[in-house]
PDB file of C-alpha atoms in Angstrom:
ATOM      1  CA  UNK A  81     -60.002  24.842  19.282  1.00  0.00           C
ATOM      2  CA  UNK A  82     -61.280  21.213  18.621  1.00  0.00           C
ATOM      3  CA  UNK A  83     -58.339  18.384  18.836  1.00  0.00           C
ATOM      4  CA  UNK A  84     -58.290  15.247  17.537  1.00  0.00           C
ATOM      5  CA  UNK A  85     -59.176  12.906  20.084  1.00  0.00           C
ATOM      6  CA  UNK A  86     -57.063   9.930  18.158  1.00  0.00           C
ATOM      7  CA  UNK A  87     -53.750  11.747  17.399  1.00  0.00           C
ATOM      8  CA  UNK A  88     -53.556  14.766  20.271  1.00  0.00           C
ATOM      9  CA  UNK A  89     -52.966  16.587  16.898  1.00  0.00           C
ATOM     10  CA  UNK A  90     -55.069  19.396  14.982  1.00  0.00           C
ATOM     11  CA  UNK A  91     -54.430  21.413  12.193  1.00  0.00           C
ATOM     12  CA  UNK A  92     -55.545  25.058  11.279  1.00  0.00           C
ATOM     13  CA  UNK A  93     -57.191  25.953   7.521  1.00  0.00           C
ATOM     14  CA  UNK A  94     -58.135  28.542   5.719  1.00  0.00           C
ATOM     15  CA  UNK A  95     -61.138  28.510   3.464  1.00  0.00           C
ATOM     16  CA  UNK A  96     -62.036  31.209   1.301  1.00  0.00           C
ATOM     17  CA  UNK A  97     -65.872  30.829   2.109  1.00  0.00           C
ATOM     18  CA  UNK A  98     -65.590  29.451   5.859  1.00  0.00           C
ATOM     19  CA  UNK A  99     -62.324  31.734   7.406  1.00  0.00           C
ATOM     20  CA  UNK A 100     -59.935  29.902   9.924  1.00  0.00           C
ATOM     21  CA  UNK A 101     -61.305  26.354  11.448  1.00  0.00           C
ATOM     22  CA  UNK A 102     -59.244  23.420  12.390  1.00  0.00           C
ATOM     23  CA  UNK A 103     -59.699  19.703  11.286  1.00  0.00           C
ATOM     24  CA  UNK A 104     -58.312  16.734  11.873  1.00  0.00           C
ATOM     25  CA  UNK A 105     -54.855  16.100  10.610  1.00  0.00           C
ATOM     26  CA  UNK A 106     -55.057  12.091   8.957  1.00  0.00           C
ATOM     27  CA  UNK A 107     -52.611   9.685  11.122  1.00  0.00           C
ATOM     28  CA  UNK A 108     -50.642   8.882   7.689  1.00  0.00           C
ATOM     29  CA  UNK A 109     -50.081  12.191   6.891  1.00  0.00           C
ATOM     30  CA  UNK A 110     -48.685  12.779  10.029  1.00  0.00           C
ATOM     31  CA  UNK A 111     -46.818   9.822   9.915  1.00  0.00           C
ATOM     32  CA  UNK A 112     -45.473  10.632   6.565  1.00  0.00           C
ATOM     33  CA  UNK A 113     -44.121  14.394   7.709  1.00  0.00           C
ATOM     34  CA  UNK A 114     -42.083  13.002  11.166  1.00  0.00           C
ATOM     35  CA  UNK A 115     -40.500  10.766   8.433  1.00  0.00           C
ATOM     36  CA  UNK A 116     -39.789  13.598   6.088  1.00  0.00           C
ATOM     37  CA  UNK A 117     -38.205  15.511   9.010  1.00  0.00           C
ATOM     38  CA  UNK A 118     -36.468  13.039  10.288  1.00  0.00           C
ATOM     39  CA  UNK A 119     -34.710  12.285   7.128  1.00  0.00           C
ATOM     40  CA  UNK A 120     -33.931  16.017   6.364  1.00  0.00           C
ATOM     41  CA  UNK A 121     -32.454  16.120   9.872  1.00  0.00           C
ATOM     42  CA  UNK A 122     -30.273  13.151   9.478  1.00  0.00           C
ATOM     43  CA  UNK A 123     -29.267  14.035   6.326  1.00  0.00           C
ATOM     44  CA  UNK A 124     -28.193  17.400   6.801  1.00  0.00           C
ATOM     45  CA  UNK A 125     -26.288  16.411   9.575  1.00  0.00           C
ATOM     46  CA  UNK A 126     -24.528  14.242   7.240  1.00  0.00           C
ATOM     47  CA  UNK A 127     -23.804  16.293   4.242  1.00  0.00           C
ATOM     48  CA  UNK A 128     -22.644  19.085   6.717  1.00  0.00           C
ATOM     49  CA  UNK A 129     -20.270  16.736   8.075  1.00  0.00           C
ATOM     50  CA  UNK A 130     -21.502  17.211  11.090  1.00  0.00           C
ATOM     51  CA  UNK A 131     -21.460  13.464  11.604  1.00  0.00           C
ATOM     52  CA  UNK A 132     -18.364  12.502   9.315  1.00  0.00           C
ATOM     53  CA  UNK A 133     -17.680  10.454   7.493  1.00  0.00           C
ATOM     54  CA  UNK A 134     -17.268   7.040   9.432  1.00  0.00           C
ATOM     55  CA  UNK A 135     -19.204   7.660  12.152  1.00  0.00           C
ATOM     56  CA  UNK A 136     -20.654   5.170  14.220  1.00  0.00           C
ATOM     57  CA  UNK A 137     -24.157   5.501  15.649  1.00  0.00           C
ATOM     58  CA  UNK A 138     -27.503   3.273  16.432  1.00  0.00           C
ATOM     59  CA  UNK A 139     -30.620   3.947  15.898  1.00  0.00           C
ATOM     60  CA  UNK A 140     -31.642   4.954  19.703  1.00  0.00           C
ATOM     61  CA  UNK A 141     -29.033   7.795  19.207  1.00  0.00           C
ATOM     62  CA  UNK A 142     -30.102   9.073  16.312  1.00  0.00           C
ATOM     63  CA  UNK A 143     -33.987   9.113  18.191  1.00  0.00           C
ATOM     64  CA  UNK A 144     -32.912  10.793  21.034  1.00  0.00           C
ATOM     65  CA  UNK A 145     -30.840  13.639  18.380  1.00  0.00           C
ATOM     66  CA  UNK A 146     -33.618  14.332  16.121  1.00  0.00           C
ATOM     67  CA  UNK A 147     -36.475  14.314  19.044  1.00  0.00           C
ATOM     68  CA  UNK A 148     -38.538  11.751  16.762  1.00  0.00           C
ATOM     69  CA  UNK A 149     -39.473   8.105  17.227  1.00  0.00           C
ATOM     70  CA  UNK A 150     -38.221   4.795  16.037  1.00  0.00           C
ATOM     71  CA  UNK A 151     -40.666   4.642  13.234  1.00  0.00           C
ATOM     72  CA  UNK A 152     -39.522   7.743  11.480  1.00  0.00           C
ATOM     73  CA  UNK A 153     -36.372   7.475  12.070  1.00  0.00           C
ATOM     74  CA  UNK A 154     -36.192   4.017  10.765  1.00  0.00           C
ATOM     75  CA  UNK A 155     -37.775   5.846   7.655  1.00  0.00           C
ATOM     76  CA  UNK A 156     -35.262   8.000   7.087  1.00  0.00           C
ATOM     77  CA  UNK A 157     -32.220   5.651   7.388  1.00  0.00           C
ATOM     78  CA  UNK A 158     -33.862   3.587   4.596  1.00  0.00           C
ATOM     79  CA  UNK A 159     -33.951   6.399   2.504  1.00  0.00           C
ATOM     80  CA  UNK A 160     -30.049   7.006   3.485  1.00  0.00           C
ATOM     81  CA  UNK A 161     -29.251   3.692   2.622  1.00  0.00           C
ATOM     82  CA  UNK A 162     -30.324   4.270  -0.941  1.00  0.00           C
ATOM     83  CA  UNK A 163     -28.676   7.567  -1.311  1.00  0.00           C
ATOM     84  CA  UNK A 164     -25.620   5.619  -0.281  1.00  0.00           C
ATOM     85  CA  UNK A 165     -25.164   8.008   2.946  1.00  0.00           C
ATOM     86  CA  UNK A 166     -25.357   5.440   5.629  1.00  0.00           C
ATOM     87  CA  UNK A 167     -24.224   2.026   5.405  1.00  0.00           C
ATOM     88  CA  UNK A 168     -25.370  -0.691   8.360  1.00  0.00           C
ATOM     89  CA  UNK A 169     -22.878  -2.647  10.641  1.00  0.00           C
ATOM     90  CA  UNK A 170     -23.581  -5.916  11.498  1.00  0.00           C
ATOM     91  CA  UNK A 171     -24.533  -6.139  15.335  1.00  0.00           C
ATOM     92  CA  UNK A 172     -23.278  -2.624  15.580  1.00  0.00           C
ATOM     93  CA  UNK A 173     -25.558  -0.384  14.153  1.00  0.00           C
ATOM     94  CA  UNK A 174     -24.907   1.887  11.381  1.00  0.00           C
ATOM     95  CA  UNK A 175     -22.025   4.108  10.187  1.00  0.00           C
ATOM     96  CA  UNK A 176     -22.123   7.450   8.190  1.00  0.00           C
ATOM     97  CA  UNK A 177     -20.949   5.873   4.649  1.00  0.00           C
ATOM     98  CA  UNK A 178     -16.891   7.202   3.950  1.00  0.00           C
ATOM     99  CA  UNK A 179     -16.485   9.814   0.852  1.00  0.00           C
ATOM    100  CA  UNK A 180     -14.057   8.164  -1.639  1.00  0.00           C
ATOM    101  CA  UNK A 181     -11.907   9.675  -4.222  1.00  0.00           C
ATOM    102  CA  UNK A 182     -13.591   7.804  -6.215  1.00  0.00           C
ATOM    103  CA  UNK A 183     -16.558   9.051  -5.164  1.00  0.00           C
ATOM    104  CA  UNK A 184     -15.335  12.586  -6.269  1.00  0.00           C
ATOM    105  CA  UNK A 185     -13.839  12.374 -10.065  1.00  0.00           C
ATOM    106  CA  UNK A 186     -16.952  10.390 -10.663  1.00  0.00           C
ATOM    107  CA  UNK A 187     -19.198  12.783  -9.550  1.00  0.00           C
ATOM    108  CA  UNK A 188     -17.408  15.632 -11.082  1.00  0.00           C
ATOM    109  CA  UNK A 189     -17.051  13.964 -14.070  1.00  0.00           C
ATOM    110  CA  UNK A 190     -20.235  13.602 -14.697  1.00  0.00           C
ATOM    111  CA  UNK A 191     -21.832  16.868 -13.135  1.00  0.00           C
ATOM    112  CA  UNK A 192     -19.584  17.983 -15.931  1.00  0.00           C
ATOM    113  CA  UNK A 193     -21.000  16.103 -18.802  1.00  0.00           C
ATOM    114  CA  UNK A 194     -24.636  17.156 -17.935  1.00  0.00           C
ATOM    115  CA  UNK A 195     -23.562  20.937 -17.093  1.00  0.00           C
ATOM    116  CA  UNK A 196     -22.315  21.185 -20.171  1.00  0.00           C
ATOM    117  CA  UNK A 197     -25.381  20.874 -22.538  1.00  0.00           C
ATOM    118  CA  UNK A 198     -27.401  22.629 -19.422  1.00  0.00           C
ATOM    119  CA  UNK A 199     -25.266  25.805 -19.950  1.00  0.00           C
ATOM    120  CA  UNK A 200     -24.743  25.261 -23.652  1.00  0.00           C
ATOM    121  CA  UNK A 201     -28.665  25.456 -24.132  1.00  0.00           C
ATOM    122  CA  UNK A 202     -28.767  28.010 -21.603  1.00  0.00           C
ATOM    123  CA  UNK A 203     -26.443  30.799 -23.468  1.00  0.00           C
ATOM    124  CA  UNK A 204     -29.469  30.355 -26.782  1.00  0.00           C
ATOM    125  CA  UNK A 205     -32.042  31.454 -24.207  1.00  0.00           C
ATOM    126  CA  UNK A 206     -32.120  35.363 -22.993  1.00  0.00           C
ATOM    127  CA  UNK A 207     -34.357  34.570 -20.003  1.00  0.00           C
ATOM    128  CA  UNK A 208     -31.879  32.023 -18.194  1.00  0.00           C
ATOM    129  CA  UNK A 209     -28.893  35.016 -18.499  1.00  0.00           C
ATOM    130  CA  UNK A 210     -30.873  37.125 -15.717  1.00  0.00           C
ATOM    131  CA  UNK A 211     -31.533  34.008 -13.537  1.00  0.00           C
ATOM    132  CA  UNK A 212     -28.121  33.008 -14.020  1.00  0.00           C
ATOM    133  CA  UNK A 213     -26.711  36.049 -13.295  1.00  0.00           C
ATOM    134  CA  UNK A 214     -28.847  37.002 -10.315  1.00  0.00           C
ATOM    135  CA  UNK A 215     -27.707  32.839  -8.292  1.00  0.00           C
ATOM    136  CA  UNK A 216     -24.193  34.233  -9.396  1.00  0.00           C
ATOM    137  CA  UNK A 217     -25.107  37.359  -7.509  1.00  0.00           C
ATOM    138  CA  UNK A 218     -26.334  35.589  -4.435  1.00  0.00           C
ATOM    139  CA  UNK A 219     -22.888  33.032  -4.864  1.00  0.00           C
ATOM    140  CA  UNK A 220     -20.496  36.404  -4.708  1.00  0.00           C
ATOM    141  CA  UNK A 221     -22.781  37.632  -1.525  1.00  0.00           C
ATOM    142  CA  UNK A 222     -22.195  34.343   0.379  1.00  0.00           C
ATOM    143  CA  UNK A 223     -18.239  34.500  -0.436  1.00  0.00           C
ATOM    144  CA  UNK A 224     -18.311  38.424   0.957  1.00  0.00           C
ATOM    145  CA  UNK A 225     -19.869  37.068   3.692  1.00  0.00           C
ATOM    146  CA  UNK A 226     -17.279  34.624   4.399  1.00  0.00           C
ATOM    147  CA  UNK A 227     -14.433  36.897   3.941  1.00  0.00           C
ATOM    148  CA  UNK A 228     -15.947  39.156   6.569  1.00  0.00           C
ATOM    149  CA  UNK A 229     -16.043  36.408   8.914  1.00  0.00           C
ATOM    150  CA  UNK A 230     -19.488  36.239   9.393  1.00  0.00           C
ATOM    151  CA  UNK A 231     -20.493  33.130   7.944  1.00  0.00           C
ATOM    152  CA  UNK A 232     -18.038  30.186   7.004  1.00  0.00           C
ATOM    153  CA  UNK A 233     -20.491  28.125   4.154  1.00  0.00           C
ATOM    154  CA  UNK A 234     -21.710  31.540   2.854  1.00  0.00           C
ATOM    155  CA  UNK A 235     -19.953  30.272  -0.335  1.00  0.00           C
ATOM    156  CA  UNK A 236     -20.607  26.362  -0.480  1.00  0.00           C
ATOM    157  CA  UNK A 237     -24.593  27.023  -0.119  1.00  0.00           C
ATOM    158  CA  UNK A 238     -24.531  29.986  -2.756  1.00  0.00           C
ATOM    159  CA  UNK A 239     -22.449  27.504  -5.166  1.00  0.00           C
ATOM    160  CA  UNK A 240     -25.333  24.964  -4.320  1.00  0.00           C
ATOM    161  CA  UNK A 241     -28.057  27.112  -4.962  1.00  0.00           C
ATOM    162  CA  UNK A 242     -25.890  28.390  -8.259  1.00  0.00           C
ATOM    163  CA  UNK A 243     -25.692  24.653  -9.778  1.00  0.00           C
ATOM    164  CA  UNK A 244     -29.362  23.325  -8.796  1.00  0.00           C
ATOM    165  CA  UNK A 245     -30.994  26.553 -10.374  1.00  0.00           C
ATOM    166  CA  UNK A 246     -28.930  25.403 -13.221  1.00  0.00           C
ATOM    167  CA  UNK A 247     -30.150  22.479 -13.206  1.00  0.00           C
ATOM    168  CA  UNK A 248     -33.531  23.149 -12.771  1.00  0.00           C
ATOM    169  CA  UNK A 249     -34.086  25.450 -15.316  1.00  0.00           C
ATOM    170  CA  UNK A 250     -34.601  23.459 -18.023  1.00  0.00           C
ATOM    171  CA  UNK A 251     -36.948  21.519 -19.672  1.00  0.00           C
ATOM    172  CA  UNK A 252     -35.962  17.716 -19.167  1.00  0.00           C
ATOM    173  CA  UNK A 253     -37.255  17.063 -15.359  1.00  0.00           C
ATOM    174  CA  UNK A 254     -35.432  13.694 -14.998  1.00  0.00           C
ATOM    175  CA  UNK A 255     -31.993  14.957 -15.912  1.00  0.00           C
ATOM    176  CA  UNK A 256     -32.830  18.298 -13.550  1.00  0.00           C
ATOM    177  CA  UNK A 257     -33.273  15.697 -10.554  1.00  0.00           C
ATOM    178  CA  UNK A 258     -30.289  13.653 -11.593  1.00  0.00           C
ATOM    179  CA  UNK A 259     -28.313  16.552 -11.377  1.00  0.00           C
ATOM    180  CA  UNK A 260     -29.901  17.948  -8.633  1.00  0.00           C
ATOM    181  CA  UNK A 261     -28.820  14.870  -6.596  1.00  0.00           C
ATOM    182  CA  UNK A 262     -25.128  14.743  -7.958  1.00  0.00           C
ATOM    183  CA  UNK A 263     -24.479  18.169  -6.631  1.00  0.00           C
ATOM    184  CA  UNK A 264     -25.602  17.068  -3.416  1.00  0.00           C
ATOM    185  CA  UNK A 265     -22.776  14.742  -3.347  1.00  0.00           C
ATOM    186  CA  UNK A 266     -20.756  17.827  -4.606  1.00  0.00           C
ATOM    187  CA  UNK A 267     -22.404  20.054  -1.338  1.00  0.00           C
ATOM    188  CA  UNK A 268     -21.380  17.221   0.640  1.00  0.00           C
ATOM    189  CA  UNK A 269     -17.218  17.203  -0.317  1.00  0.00           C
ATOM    190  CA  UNK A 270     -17.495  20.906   0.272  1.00  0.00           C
ATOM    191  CA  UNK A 271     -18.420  21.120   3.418  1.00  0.00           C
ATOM    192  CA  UNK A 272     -15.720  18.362   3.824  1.00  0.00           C
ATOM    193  CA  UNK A 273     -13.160  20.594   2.588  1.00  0.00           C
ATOM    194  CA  UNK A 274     -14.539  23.258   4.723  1.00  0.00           C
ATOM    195  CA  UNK A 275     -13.746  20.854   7.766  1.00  0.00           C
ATOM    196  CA  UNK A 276     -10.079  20.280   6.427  1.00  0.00           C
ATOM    197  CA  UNK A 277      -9.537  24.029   6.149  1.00  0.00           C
ATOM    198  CA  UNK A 278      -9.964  25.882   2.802  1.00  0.00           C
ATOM    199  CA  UNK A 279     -12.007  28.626   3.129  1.00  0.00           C
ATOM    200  CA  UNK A 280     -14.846  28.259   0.287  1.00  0.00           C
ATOM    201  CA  UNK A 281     -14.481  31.981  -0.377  1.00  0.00           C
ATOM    202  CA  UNK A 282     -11.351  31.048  -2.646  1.00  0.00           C
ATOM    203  CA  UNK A 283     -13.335  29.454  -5.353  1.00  0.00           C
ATOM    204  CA  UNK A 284     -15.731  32.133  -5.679  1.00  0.00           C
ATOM    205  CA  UNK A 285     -14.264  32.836  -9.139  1.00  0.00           C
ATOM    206  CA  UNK A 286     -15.387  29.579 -10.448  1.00  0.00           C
ATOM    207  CA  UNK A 287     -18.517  30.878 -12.131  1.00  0.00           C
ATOM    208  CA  UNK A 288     -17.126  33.770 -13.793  1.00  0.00           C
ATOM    209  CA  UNK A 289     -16.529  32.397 -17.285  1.00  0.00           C
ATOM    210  CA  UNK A 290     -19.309  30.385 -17.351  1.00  0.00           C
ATOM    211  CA  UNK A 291     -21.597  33.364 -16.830  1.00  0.00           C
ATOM    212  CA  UNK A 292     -19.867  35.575 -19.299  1.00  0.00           C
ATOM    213  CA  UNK A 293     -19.790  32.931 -21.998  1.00  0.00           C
ATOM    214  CA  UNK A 294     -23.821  32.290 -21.187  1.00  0.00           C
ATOM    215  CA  UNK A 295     -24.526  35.767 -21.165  1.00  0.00           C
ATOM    216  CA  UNK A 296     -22.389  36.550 -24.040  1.00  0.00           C
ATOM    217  CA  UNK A 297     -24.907  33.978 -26.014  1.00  0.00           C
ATOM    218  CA  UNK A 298     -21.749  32.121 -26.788  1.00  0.00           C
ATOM    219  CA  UNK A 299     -22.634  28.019 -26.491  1.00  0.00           C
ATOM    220  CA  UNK A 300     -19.247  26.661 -27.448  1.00  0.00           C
ATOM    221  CA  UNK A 301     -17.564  28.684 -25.066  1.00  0.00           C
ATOM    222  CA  UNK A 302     -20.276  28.449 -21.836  1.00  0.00           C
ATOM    223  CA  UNK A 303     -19.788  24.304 -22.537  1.00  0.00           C
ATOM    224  CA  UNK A 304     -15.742  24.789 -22.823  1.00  0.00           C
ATOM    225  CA  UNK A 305     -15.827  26.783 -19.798  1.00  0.00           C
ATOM    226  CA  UNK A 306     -18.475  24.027 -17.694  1.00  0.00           C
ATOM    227  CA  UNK A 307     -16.389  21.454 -18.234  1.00  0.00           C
ATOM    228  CA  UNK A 308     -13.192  23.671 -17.320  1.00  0.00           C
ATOM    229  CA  UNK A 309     -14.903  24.381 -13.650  1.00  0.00           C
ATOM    230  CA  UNK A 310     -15.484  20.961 -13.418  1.00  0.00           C
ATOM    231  CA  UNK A 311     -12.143  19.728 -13.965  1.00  0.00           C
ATOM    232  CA  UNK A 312     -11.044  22.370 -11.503  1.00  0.00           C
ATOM    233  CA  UNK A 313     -13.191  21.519  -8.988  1.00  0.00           C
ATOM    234  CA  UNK A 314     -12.628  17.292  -9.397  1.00  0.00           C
ATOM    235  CA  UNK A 315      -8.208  18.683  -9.082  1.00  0.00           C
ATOM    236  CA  UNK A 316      -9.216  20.255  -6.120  1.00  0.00           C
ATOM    237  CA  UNK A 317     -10.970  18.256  -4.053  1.00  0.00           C
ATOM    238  CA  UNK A 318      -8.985  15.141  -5.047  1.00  0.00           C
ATOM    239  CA  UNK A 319      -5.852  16.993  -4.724  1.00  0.00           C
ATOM    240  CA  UNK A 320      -6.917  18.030  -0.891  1.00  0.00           C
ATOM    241  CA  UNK A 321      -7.736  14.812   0.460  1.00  0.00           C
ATOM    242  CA  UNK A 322      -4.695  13.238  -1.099  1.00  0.00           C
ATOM    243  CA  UNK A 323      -2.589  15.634   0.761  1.00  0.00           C
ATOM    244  CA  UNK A 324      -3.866  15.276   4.080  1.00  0.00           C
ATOM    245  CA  UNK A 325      -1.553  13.580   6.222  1.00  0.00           C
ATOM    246  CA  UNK A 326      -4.231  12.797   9.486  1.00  0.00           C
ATOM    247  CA  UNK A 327      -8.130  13.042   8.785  1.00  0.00           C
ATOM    248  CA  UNK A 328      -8.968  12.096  12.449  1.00  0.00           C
ATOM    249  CA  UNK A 329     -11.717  14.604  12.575  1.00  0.00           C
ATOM    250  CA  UNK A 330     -12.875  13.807   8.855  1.00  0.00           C
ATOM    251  CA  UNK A 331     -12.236  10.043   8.394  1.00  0.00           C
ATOM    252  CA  UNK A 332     -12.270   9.975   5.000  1.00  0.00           C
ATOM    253  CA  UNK A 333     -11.400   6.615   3.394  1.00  0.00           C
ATOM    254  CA  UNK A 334     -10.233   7.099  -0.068  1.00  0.00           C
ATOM    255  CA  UNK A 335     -10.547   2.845  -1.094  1.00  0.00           C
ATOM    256  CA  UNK A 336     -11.853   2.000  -4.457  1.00  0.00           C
ATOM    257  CA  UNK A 337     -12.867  -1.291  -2.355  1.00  0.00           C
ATOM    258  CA  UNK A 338     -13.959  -1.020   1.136  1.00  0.00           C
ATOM    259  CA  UNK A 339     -12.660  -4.495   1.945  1.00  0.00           C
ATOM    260  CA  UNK A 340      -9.575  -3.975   0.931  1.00  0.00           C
ATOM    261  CA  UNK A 341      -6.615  -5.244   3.452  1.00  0.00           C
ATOM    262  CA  UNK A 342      -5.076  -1.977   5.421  1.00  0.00           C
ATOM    263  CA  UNK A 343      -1.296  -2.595   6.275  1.00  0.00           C
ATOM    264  CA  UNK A 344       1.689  -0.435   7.692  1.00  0.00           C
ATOM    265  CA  UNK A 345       4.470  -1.136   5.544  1.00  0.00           C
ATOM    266  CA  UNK A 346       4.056  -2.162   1.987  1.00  0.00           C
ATOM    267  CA  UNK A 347       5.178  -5.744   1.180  1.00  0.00           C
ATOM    268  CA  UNK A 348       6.438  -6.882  -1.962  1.00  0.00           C
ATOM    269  CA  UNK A 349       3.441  -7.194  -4.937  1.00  0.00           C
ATOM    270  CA  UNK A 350       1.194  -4.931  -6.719  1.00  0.00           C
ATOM    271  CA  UNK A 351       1.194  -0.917  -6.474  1.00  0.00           C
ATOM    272  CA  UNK A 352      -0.409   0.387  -2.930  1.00  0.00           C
ATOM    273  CA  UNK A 353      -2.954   3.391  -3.237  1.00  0.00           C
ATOM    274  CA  UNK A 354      -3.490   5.832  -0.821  1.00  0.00           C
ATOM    275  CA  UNK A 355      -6.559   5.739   1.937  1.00  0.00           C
ATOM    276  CA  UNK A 356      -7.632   7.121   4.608  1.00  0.00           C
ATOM    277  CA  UNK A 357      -9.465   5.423   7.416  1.00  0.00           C
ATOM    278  CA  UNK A 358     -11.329   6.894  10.281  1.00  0.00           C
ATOM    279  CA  UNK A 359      -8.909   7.384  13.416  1.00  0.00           C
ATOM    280  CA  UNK A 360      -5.404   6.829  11.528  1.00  0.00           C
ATOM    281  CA  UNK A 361      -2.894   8.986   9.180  1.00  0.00           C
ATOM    282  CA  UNK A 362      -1.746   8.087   5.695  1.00  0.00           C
ATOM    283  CA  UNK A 363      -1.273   4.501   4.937  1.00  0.00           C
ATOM    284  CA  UNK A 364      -1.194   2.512   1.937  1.00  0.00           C
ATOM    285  CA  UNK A 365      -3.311  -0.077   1.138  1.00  0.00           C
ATOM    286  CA  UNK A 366      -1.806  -3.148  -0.972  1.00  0.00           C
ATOM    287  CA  UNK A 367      -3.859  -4.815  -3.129  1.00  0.00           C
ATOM    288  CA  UNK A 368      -4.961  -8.403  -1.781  1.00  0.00           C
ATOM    289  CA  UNK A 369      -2.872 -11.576  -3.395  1.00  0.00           C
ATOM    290  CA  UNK A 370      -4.366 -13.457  -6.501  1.00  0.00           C
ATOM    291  CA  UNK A 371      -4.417 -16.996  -5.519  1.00  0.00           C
ATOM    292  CA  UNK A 372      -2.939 -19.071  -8.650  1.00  0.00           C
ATOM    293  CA  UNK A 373      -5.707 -21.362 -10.906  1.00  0.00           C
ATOM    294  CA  UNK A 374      -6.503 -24.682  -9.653  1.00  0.00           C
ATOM    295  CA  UNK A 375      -8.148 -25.556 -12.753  1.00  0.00           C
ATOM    296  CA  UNK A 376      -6.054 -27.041 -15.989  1.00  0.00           C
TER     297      UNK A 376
END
């Protein structure tokens, strides 16, 4: 075994003319994979909600979780930053960025726009009614699973895998990543409503029409019945978080602005909407004062 007297590292090959030997794994490359892993770590933790949404954390903590160093850890919460997953705190750190209700009819909302010509195209082609039929397949398995109490996000990852093989079955690459990304938003608020309660087992019906329509080779039905789970999904979620009464666990913040003014009673003025903050129940937030023109 010969190791790489610069990195303490060595890799194993196979070659079809020279059988097993080990060479020297390049300094970037390695470089470039604890970043990779560190980001997948951070970020599952985040879309699990296993840090929620809100949390507060530095960079030494998030080290000494993911076993890596500062380097690739710094990596990875660039990354976050531009997925919009971790926000920085000035002299404080960073904080897992809050899901907004906002967050969730826009998402929807659009997932459902690009769906819709995904399975509309996909109910003219016979080869995507097998592959549709056998994520729905593996969807239903994770949702028996959860009803047997042997999994709880048998469901949510089935759904996951159900709307990225969607996606990524057809032909136009940039709107399969597009999508791809949206509906990891969309894993994200699942896995939140997990953590509030509802059972993901529940919704397991969701892709029934829109596999009968595509297999039926109907297109103006598959796209009527997209945009139908869509909506569903969007009343759902939004119709959860507005509900919940204390989200100390969750901390979801449902602000359109997150520097809007948070108050206890509601003063005279404009309509309050609802939000959540980390740590508190219900309140309503009122919309801040316009100051009166100065100019003639």
């Amino acid at each position: 075994m010969r190791t790489d007297i610069l990195t303490g590292m060595s890799q194993r090959v196979t070659t079809p003319d020279s059988g097993l030997h080990w060479r020297r794994m390049e300094p970037e490359r390695i470089a470039r994979s604890n970043a990779d892993d560190a980001y997948q770590a951070i970020r599952r933790s985040i879309v699990t909600v296993e840090m929620p949404p809100g949390t507060a954390f530095t960079e030494n903590e998030l080290v000494k979780r993911v076993g890596l160093g500062k380097t690739p850890v710094r990596e990875a919460l660039l990354r976050l930053k531009l997925e919009n997953l971790v926000a920085v705190q000035a002299r404080s750190g960073y904080r897992v960025a809050p899901v907004t209700l906002k967050d969730v009819r826009d998402t929807c909302r659009l997932l459902g726009c690009l769906e819709a010509q995904v399975t509309e195209q996909a109910a003219a082609d016979p080869l995507a009614h097998a592959r549709l039929e056998q994520l729905q397949a593996q969807a239903r398995h994770g949702a028996e699973t959860d009803r047997a109490g042997e999994t709880s996000d048998g469901w949510v990852r089935g759904d996951w895998q159900f709307h990225v093989g969607l996606a990524r079955g057809q032909d136009n690459q940039l709107q399969a990543d597009v999508m791809t990304r949206l509906n990891q938003l969309v894993l994200r608020f699942r896995y939140l409503a997990l953590k509030l309660g509802v059972p993901g087992h529940l919704l397991a019906h969701q892709h029934d029409d829109l596999l009968a329509a595509v297999v039926a080779g109907d297109q103006a039905a598959a796209r009527k019945a997209t945009e139908a789970g869509w909506r569903e999904t969007e009343a759902g979620l939004l119709g959860l978080l507005s509900a919940t009464e204390s989200v100390q666990s969750t901390n979801v913040w449902g602000a359109a602005d997150k520097n809007a003014f948070y108050l206890d009673a509601v003063p005279a003025g404009p309509a309050p909407t609802d939000v959540f903050e980390p740590g508190l129940t219900r309140q309503t937030r009122q919309q801040p004062p316009v100051e009166p023109s100065t100019t003639a």
